[in-house]
Coordinates of C-alpha atoms in Angstrom, one line a residue:
M1 CA -19.2 31.2 -17.4
E2 CA -19.7 27.6 -16.1
Q3 CA -17.4 26.4 -13.7
I4 CA -16.1 22.5 -14.3
T5 CA -16.1 20.9 -11.0
P6 CA -13.2 18.0 -10.7
H7 CA -14.0 14.4 -9.7
Y8 CA -12.8 13.8 -6.2
P9 CA -11.1 12.4 -4.5
V10 CA -8.2 12.7 -6.9
V11 CA -5.3 9.7 -6.1
Y12 CA -1.8 10.1 -6.8
G13 CA 0.6 7.2 -6.0
S14 CA 0.0 3.6 -6.1
Q15 CA -2.7 2.3 -7.8
N16 CA -2.0 -1.1 -5.5
K17 CA -4.7 -2.2 -3.3
Q18 CA -2.3 -2.8 -0.4
A19 CA -1.1 0.9 -0.5
R20 CA -1.1 2.6 2.5
T21 CA -3.7 5.4 1.9
V22 CA -2.6 9.4 2.9
L23 CA -5.7 11.6 3.0
V24 CA -4.6 15.4 2.2
Y25 CA -7.4 17.9 2.9
G26 CA -7.3 21.2 2.6
N27 CA -7.6 24.1 0.4
C28 CA -7.4 24.5 -3.6
Q29 CA -3.7 23.5 -3.0
A30 CA -4.2 19.8 -1.7
P31 CA -4.3 18.4 -5.1
S32 CA -0.9 20.0 -6.1
A33 CA 0.6 18.7 -2.5
A34 CA -0.6 15.4 -2.8
Q35 CA 1.2 15.4 -6.5
S36 CA 4.3 16.5 -5.2
L37 CA 4.5 14.1 -2.2
A38 CA 3.7 11.1 -4.8
T39 CA 7.0 12.2 -6.7
L40 CA 9.0 11.6 -3.5
D41 CA 11.3 8.4 -4.1
D42 CA 12.5 7.4 -0.4
L43 CA 9.1 7.1 1.1
H44 CA 10.1 3.3 1.2
E45 CA 6.5 1.9 1.3
D46 CA 4.1 1.9 -0.9
F47 CA 1.4 4.8 -0.9
A48 CA -1.3 6.4 -2.4
L49 CA -2.3 9.9 -1.9
C50 CA -6.0 10.7 -2.0
A51 CA -6.7 15.0 -1.9
L52 CA -10.0 15.7 -0.8

Protein backbone atom coordinates (compact mmCIF):
# COMPACT_ATOMS: atom_id res chain seq x y z
CA MET A 1 0.00 0.00 0.00
CA GLU A 2 1.37 3.41 -0.98
CA GLN A 3 1.44 6.12 1.69
CA ILE A 4 0.45 9.68 0.87
CA THR A 5 2.84 12.28 2.20
CA PRO A 6 1.28 15.64 3.07
CA HIS A 7 2.80 18.78 1.63
CA TYR A 8 4.63 20.49 4.48
CA PRO A 9 4.61 23.04 5.89
CA VAL A 10 0.88 23.29 6.52
CA VAL A 11 -0.21 26.84 7.37
CA TYR A 12 -3.35 27.72 9.31
CA GLY A 13 -4.69 31.11 10.33
CA SER A 14 -3.81 34.39 8.65
CA GLN A 15 -2.51 34.50 5.10
CA ASN A 16 -1.32 38.09 5.56
CA LYS A 17 2.40 38.57 4.81
CA GLN A 18 2.80 40.75 7.93
CA ALA A 19 1.30 38.10 10.25
CA ARG A 20 3.43 36.77 13.08
CA THR A 21 4.49 33.22 12.28
CA VAL A 22 4.30 30.54 14.96
CA LEU A 23 6.03 27.22 14.24
CA VAL A 24 4.29 24.18 15.67
CA TYR A 25 6.73 21.28 15.70
CA GLY A 26 6.10 17.81 17.03
CA ASN A 27 4.62 14.48 16.17
CA CYS A 28 1.62 13.65 14.00
CA GLN A 29 -0.62 15.79 16.23
CA ALA A 30 1.15 19.08 15.35
CA PRO A 31 -1.13 19.89 12.38
CA SER A 32 -4.22 19.28 14.52
CA ALA A 33 -2.83 21.49 17.32
CA ALA A 34 -2.00 24.27 14.84
CA GLN A 35 -5.48 24.11 13.35
CA SER A 36 -7.07 24.32 16.81
CA LEU A 37 -4.92 27.29 17.80
CA ALA A 38 -5.81 29.09 14.57
CA THR A 39 -9.49 29.07 15.56
CA LEU A 40 -8.92 31.15 18.72
CA ASP A 41 -10.62 34.52 18.48
CA ASP A 42 -8.89 36.29 21.35
CA LEU A 43 -5.27 36.37 20.11
CA HIS A 44 -5.58 40.14 19.44
CA GLU A 45 -2.98 39.96 16.68
CA ASP A 46 -2.53 38.46 13.24
CA PHE A 47 -0.95 34.98 13.47
CA ALA A 48 -0.06 32.29 10.95
CA LEU A 49 0.52 28.87 12.51
CA CYS A 50 2.89 26.66 10.53
CA ALA A 51 2.90 22.92 11.31
CA LEU A 52 6.17 21.19 10.50
